[in-house]
Coordinates of C-alpha atoms and ligand atoms in Angstrom, one line a residue:
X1 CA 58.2 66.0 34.3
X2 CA 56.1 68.9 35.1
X3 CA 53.1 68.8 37.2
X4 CA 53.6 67.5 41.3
X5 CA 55.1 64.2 41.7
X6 CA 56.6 62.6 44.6
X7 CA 58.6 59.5 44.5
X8 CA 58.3 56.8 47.3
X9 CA 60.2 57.9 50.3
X10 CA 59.4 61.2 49.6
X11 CA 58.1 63.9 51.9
X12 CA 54.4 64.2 51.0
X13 CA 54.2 60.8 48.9
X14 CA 51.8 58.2 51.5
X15 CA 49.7 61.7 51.8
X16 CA 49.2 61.9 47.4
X17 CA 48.8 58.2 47.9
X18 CA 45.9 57.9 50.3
X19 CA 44.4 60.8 49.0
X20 CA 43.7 58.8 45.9
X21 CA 41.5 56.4 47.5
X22 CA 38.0 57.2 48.6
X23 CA 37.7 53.7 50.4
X24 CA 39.3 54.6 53.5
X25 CA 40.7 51.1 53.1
X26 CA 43.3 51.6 51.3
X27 CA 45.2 49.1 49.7
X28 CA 49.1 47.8 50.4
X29 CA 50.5 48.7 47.2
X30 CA 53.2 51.1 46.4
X31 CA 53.6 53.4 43.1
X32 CA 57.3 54.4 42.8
X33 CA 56.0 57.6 42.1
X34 CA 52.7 59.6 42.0
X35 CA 52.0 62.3 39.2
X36 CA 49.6 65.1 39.8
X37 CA 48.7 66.1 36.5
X38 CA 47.3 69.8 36.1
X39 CA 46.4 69.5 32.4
X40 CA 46.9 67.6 29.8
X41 CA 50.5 69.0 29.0
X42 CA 51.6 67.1 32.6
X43 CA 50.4 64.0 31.4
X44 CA 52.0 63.7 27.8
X45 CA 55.0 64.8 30.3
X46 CA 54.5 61.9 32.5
X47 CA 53.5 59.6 30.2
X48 CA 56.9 60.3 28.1
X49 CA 59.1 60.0 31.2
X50 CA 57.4 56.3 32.4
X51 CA 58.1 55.4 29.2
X52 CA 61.8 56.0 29.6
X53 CA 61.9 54.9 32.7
X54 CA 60.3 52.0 31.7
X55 CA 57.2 52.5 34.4
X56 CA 53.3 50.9 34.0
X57 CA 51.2 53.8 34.8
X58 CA 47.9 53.3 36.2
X59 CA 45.4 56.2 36.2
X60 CA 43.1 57.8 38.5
X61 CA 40.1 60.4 38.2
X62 CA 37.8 60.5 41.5
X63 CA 39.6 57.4 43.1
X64 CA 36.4 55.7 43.7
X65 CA 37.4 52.3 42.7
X66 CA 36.3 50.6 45.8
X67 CA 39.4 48.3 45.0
X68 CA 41.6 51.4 44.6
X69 CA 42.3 49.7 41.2
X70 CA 45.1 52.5 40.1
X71 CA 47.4 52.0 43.5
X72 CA 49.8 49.4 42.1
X73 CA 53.1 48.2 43.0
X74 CA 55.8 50.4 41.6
X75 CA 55.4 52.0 38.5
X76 CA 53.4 55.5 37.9
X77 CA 50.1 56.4 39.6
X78 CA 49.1 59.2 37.5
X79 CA 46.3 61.4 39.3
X80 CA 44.3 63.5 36.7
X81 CA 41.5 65.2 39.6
X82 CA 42.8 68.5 38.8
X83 CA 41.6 68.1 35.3
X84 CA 37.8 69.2 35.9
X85 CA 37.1 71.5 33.6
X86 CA 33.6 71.8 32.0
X87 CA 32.4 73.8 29.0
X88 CA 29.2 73.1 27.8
X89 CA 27.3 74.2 24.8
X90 CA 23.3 74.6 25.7
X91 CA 22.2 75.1 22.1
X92 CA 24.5 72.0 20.8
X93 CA 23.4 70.1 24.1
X94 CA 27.0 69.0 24.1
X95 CA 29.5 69.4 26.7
X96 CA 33.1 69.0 26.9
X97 CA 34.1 67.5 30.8
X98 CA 37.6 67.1 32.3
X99 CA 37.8 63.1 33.8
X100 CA 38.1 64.7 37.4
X101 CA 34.8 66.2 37.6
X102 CA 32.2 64.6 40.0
X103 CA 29.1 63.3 38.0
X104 CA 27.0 64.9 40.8
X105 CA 28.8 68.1 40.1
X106 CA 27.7 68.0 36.5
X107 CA 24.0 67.2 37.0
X108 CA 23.9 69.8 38.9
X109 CA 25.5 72.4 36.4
X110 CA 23.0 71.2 34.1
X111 CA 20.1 71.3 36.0
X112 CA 20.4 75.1 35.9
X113 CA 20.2 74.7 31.9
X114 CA 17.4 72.6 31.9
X115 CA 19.8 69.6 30.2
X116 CA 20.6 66.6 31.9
X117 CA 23.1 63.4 32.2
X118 CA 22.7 59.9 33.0
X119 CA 25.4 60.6 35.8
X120 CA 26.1 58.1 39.0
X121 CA 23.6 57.7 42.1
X122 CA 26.3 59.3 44.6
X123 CA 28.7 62.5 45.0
X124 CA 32.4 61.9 44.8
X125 CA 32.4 59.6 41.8
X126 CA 33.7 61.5 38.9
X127 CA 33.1 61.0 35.4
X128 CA 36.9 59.4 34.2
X129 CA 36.4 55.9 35.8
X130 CA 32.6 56.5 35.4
X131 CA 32.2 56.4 32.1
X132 CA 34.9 54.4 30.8
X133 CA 33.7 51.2 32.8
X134 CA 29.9 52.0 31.6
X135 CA 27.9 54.3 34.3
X136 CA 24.5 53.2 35.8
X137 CA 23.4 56.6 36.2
X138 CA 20.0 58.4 36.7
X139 CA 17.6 57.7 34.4
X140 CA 20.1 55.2 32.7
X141 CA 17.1 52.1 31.7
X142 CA 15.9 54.8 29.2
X143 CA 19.1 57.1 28.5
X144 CA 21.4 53.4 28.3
X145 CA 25.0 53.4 30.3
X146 CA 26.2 56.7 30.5
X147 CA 28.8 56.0 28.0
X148 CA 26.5 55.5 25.2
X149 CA 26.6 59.3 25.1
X150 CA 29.9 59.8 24.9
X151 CA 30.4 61.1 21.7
X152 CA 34.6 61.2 21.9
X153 CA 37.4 61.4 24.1
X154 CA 40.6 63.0 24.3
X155 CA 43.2 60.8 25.1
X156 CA 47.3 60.6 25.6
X157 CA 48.2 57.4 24.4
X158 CA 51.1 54.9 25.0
X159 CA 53.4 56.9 22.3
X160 CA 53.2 59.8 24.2
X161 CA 50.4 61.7 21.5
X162 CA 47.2 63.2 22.1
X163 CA 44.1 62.1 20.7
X164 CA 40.9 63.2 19.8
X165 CA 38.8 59.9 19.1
X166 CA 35.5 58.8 18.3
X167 CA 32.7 56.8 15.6
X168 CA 35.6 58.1 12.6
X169 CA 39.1 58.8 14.9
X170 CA 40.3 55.4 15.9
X171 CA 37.5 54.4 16.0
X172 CA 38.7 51.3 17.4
X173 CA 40.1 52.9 20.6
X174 CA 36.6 54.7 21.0
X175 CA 34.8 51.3 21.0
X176 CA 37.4 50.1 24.4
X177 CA 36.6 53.3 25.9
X178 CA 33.5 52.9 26.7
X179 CA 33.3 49.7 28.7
X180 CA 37.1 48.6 29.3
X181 CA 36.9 50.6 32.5
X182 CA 39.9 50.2 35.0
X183 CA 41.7 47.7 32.2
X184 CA 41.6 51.1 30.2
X185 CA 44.8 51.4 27.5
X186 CA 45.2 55.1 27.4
X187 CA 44.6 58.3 29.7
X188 CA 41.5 60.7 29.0
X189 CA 42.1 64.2 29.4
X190 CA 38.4 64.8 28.3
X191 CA 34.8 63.6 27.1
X192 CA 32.8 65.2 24.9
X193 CA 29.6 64.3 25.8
X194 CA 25.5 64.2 24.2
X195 CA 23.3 65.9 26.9
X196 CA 19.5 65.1 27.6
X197 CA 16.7 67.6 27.9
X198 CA 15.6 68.1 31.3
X199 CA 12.9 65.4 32.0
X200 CA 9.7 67.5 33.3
X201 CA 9.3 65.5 35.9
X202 CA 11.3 64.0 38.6
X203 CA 9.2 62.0 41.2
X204 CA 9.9 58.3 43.6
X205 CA 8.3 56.6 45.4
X206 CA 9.3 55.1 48.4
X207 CA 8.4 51.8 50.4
X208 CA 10.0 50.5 53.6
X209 CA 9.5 47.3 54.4
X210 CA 10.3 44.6 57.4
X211 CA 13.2 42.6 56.6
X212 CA 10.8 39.4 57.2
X213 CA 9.2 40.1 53.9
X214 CA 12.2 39.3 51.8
X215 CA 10.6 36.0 51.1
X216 CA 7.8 38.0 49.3
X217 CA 9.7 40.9 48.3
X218 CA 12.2 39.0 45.8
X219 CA 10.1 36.3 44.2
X220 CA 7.6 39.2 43.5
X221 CA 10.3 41.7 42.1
X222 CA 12.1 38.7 39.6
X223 CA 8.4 38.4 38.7
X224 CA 7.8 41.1 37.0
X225 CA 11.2 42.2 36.2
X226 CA 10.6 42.7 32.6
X227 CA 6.9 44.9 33.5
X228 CA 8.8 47.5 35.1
X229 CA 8.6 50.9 33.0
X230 CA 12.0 51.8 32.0
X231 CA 11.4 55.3 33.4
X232 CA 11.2 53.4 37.0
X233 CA 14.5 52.5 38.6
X234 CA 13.5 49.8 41.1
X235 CA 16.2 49.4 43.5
X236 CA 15.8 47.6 46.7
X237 CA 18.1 47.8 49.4
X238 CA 18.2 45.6 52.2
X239 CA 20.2 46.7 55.4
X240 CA 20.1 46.2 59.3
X241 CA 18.6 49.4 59.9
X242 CA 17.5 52.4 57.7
X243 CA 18.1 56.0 59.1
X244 CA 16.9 57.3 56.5
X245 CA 13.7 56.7 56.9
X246 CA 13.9 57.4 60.8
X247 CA 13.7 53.3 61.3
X248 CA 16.2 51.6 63.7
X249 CA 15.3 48.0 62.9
X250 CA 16.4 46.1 59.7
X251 CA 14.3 46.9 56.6
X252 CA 14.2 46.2 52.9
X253 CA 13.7 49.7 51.6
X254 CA 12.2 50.2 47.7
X255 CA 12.9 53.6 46.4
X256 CA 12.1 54.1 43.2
X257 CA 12.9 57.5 41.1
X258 CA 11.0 57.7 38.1
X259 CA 11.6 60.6 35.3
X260 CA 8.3 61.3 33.1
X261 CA 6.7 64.1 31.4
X262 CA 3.9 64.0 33.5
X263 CA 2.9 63.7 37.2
X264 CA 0.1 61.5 35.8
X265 CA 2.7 59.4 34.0
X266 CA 5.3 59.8 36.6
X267 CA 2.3 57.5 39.0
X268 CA 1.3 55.6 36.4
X269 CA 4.6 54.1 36.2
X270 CA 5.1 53.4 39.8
X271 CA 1.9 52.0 40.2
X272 CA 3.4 48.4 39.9
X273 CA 4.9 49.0 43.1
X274 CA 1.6 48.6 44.8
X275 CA 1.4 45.0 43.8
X276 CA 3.8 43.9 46.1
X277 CA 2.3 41.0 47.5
X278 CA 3.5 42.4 51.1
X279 CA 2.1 45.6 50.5
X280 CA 0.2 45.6 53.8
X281 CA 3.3 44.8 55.9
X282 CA 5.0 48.6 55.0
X283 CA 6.3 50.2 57.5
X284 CA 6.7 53.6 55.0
X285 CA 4.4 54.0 52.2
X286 CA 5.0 56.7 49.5
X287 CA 3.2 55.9 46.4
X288 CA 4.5 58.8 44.8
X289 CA 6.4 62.3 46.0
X290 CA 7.9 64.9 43.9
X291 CA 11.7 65.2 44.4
X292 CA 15.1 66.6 42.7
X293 CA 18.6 65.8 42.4
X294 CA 19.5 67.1 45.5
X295 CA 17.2 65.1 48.4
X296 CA 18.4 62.0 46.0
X297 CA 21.7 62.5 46.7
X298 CA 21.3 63.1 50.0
X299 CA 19.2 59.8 50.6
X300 CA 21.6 57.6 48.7
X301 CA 24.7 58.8 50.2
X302 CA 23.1 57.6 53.8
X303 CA 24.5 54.3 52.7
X304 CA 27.6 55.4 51.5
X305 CA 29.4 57.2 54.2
X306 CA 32.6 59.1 53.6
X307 CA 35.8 57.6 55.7
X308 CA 34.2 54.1 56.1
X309 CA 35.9 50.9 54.9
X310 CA 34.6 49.0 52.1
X311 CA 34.6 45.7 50.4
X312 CA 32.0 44.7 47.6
X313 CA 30.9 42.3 44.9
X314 CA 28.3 42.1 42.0
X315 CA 26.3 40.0 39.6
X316 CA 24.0 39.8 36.6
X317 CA 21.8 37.3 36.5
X318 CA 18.6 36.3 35.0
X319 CA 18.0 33.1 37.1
X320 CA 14.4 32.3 38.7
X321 CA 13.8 33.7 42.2
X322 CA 14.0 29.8 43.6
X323 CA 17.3 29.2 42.9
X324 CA 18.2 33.3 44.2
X325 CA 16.5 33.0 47.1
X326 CA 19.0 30.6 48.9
X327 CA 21.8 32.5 48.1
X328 CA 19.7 35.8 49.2
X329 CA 18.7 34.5 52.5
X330 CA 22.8 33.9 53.3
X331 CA 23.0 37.0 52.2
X332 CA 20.4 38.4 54.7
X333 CA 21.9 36.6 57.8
X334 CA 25.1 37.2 57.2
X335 CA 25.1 41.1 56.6
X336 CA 27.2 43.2 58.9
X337 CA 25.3 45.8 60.5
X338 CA 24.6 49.1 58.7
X339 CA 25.6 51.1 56.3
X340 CA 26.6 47.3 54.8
X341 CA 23.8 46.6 52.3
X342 CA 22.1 44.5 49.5
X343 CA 21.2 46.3 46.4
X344 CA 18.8 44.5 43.8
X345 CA 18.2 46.5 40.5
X346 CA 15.7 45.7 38.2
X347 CA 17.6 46.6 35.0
X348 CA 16.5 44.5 31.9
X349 CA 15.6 43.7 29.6
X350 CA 17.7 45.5 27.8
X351 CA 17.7 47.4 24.2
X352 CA 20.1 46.6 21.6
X353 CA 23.6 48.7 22.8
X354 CA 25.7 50.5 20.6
X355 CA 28.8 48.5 19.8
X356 CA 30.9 49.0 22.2
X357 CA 33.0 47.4 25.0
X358 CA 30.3 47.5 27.2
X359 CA 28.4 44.0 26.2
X360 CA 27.3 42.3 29.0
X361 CA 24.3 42.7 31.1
X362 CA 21.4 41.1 32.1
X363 CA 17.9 41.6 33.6
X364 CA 18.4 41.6 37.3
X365 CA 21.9 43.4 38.9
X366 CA 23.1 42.1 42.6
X367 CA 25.3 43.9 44.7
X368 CA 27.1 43.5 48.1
X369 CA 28.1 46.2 49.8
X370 CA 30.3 45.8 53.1
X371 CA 30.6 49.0 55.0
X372 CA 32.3 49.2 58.5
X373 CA 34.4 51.8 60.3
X374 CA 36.6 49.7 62.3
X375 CA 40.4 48.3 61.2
X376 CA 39.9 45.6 63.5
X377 CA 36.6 44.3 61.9
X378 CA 38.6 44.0 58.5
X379 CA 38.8 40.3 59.2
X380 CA 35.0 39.7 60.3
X381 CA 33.6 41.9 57.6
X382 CA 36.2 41.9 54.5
X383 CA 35.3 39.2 52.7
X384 CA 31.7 39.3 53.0
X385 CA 30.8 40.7 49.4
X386 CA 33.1 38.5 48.1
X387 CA 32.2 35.0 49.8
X388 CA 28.6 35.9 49.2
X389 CA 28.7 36.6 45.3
X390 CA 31.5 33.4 45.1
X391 CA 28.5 31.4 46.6
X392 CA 26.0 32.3 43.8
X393 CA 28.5 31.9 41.3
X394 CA 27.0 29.6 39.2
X395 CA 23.5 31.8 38.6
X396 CA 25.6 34.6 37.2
X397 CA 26.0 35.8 33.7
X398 CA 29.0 38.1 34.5
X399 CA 29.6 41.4 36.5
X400 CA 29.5 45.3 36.1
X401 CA 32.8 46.9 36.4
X402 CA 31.3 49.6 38.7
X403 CA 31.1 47.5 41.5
X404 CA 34.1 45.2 40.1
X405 CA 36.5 43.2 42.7
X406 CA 38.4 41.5 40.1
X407 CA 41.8 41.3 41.6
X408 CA 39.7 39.5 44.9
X409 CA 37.1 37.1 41.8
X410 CA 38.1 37.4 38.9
X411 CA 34.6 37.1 36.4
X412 CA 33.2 38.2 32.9
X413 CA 32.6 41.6 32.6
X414 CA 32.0 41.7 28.5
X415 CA 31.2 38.7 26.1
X416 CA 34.3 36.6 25.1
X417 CA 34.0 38.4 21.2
X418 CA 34.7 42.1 23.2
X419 CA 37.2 40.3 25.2
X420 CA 39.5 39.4 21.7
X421 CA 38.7 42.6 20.2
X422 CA 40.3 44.3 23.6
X423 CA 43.3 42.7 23.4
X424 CA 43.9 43.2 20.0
X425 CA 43.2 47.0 20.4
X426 CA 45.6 46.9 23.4
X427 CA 48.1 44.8 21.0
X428 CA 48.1 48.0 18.6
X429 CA 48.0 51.0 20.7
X430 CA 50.0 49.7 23.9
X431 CA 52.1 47.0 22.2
X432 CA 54.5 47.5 25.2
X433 CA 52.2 47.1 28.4
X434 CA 52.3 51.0 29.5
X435 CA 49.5 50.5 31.1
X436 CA 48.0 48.6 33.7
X437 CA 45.5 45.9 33.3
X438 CA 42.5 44.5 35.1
X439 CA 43.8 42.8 38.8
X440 CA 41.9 40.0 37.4
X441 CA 40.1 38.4 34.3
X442 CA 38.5 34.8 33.4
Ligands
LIG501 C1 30.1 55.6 46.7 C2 30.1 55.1 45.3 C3 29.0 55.1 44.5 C4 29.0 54.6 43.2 N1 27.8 54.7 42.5 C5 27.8 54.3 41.2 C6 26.7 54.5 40.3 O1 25.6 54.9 40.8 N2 26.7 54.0 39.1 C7 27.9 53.4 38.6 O2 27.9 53.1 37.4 N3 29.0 53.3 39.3 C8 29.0 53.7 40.6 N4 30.1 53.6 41.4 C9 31.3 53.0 40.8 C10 32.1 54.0 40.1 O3 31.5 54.5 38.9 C11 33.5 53.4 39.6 O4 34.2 53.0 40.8 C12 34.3 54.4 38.8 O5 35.4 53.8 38.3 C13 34.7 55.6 39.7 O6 35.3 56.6 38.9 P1 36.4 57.5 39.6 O7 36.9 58.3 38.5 O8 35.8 58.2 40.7 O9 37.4 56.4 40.1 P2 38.9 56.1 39.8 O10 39.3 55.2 40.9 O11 39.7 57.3 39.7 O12 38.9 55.3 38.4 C14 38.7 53.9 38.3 C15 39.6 53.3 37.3 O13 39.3 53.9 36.0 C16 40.5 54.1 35.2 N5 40.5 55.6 35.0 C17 40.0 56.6 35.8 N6 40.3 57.7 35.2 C18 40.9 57.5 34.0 C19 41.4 58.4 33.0 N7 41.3 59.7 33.1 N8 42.1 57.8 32.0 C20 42.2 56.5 31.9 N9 41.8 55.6 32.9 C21 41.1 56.1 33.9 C22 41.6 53.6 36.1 O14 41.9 52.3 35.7 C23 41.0 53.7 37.5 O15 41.7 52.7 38.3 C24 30.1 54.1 42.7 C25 31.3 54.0 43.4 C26 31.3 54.5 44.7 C27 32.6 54.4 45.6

């Protein structure tokens, strides 16, 4: 093999393991041995000696599968950070990305073009387990999940060869790229990707709200749910305090970037936000501010603290607020304290998709997000996300790989017709079970 590797035992080994893992909880599972690929020579290396060896390799990028999804039990844990290269061509608007680059790192690279990407909401992620499981990204209710512009991949697949694929190049491999996510067949050594124009404007607004006007907040937000202009992200995040907006008391927070051509657009589009039937009870008003990539990041990442253990849970659903707002108010008095938090999104309803693996959403997205610091409070706070989501069960349609915690419930994450057409595109390009699978599946 060339490229670093360490088998278990070795000197260096648990440090290339836990490095692997954002989530500082990192799981109890141990590759035999842990490749860290430096181009894509290292991993048709590796992939050819697992193969021998008879090892399922399982892949990461930015490691920020909150359920460290790659860290398996014996086989190969092939690390591909170091491939983060990044050409891009402004008159094209394409751009050709190494897996390992971080999505924030991108937007930014483009911002000084004028071009843009639906990348993710917070640094760290990068764009290999980003786009392959979909990617909610900025601006994503008009641009679609980020892998709808992913025009082709480069890929080492279970034989050992390299790959270019897309709409013509297997294009049958191309169509589980974008949406198999961490049950991915194959390793991606790079996307080619469709960039965006710079949208002229880049406002929010932002409302804070007591946590005693959730029983107005959420009946009002599945209300109009299909009103909201797609250039308006409405995301509403309840947690037991807010630092972010200097508050040190529990608060539903609605901030709301918006992307328009116009500052007279950009508040046009937000204005639905004043109908909130507690409008009066804000704690923080802001109709409307100018902002950039930058202060976004910086606010979202307040909820997502580096070294901090983590344990989470999703749904789509398009039930009626009645029969949410049980489950929500469970939700509510059972949160650990912050940064743990509730995310609604407002997210359909949605435009016809390109085909693809990616099949299954749905108007509103839920998601439970237990945060703590302390080893000892794994037991009081693990299994929040999960218990929470299990108890609302029955109102979801399925779940979105990003925030996926299959091997703790397993649960739909594309329509049973992408389901067979995954597994017969793993039957044909990894007849043999190189690589790893989802922890779980219905
Ligand atoms: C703080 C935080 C914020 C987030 N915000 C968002 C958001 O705004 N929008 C959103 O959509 N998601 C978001 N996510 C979810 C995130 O997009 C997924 O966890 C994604 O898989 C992370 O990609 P990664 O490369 O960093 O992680 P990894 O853990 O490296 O990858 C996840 C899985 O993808 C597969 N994989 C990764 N790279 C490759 C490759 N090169 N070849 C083949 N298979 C590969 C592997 O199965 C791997 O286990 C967030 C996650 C975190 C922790």
């Amino acid at each position: 093999m060339t490229g670093r590797y360490f088998f278990r035992g070795d000197e260096g080994y648990e440090h290339a393991r836990t490095r692997t893992v954002w989530n500082a909880r990192t799981p109890e599972r141990y590759p035999e041995v842990i490749v860290q690929a430096a181009d894509a020579d290292d991993v048709v290396d590796a992939i050819g000696y697992a193969r021998q060896r008879g090892l399922t390799v399982g892949v990461r990028s930015g490691g920020h599968s909150w359920a460290g999804n790659h860290v398996r039990d014996g086989g190969m844990l092939l690390d591909v950070k170091g491939l983060d290269h990044c050409a891009i061509d402004t008159g094209a608007r394409t751009a050709v990305v190494g897996p390992g680059m971080g999505g924030s790192v991108l937007a930014e690279l483009l911002a000084e073009q004028d071009l843009f990407f639906p990348a993710g909401h917070c640094k760290g992620v990068c764009i290999g387990g980003y786009l392959l499981q979909g990617g909610y990204g900025w601006n994503s209710r008009v641009l679609g999940p980020a892998c709808e512009s992913v025009l082709g991949l480069d890929v080492v697949t279970a034989d050992g060869e390299r790959r270019y694929i897309d709409a013509e190049h297997h294009a049958d491999l191309y169509w589980a790229a974008r949406g198999s996510g961490p049950g991915f067949f194959a390793v991606v050594t790079a996307f080619h990707l469709k960039l965006h124009a710079r949208p002229a404007v880049c406002g929010s607004s932002l409302f804070v709200y007591p946590l005693e006007a959730a029983e107005d907040i959420y009946p009002w937000a599945r209300s109009i749910s299909a009103a909201v202009d797609r250039r308006v992200e409405l995301q509403i995040v309840a947690s037991r305090s807010v630092p972010g907006a200097g508050l040190d008391t529990p608060g539903i927070v609605m901030a709301s970037p918006v992307f328009a051509d116009t500052e007279q657009e950009a508040i046009d589009a937000l204005a639905v936000l004043e109908t909130c039937p507690a409008r009066s009870k804000a704690l923080v008003a802001v109709p409307y501010a100018p902002t950039d990539l930058q202060t976004w990041y910086a606010g979202v990442m307040t909820n997502y603290p580096t070294g901090y253990r983590y344990g989470v849970d999703n749904m789509w659903t398009s039930a009626p607020a009645e029969d949410l707002m049980p489950g929500i108010r469970r939700i509510l008095s059972t949160m650990p304290p912050h940064p743990a938090h509730f995310l609604w999104l407002n997210w359909g309803p949605s435009p016809q998709r390109q085909g693809m693996a990616y099949s299954l959403e749905d108007e509103i997205y839920l998601a439970l997000y237990g945060v703590w610091e302390d080893p000892a409070d794994d037991e009081k706070y693990g299994d929040w996300a999960r218990s929470n989501m299990a108890a609302m069960q029955h109102l979801q349609t399925g779940i979105q790989l990003a925030d996926e915690n299959l091997g703790q419930r397993p649960a739909a994450f594309a329509t049973p017709e992408a389901m067979d057409t995954l597994d017969r595109v793993r039957a044909r390009y990894d007849p043999a079970g190189l690589f790893h699978s989802w922890m779980g599946r219905v």
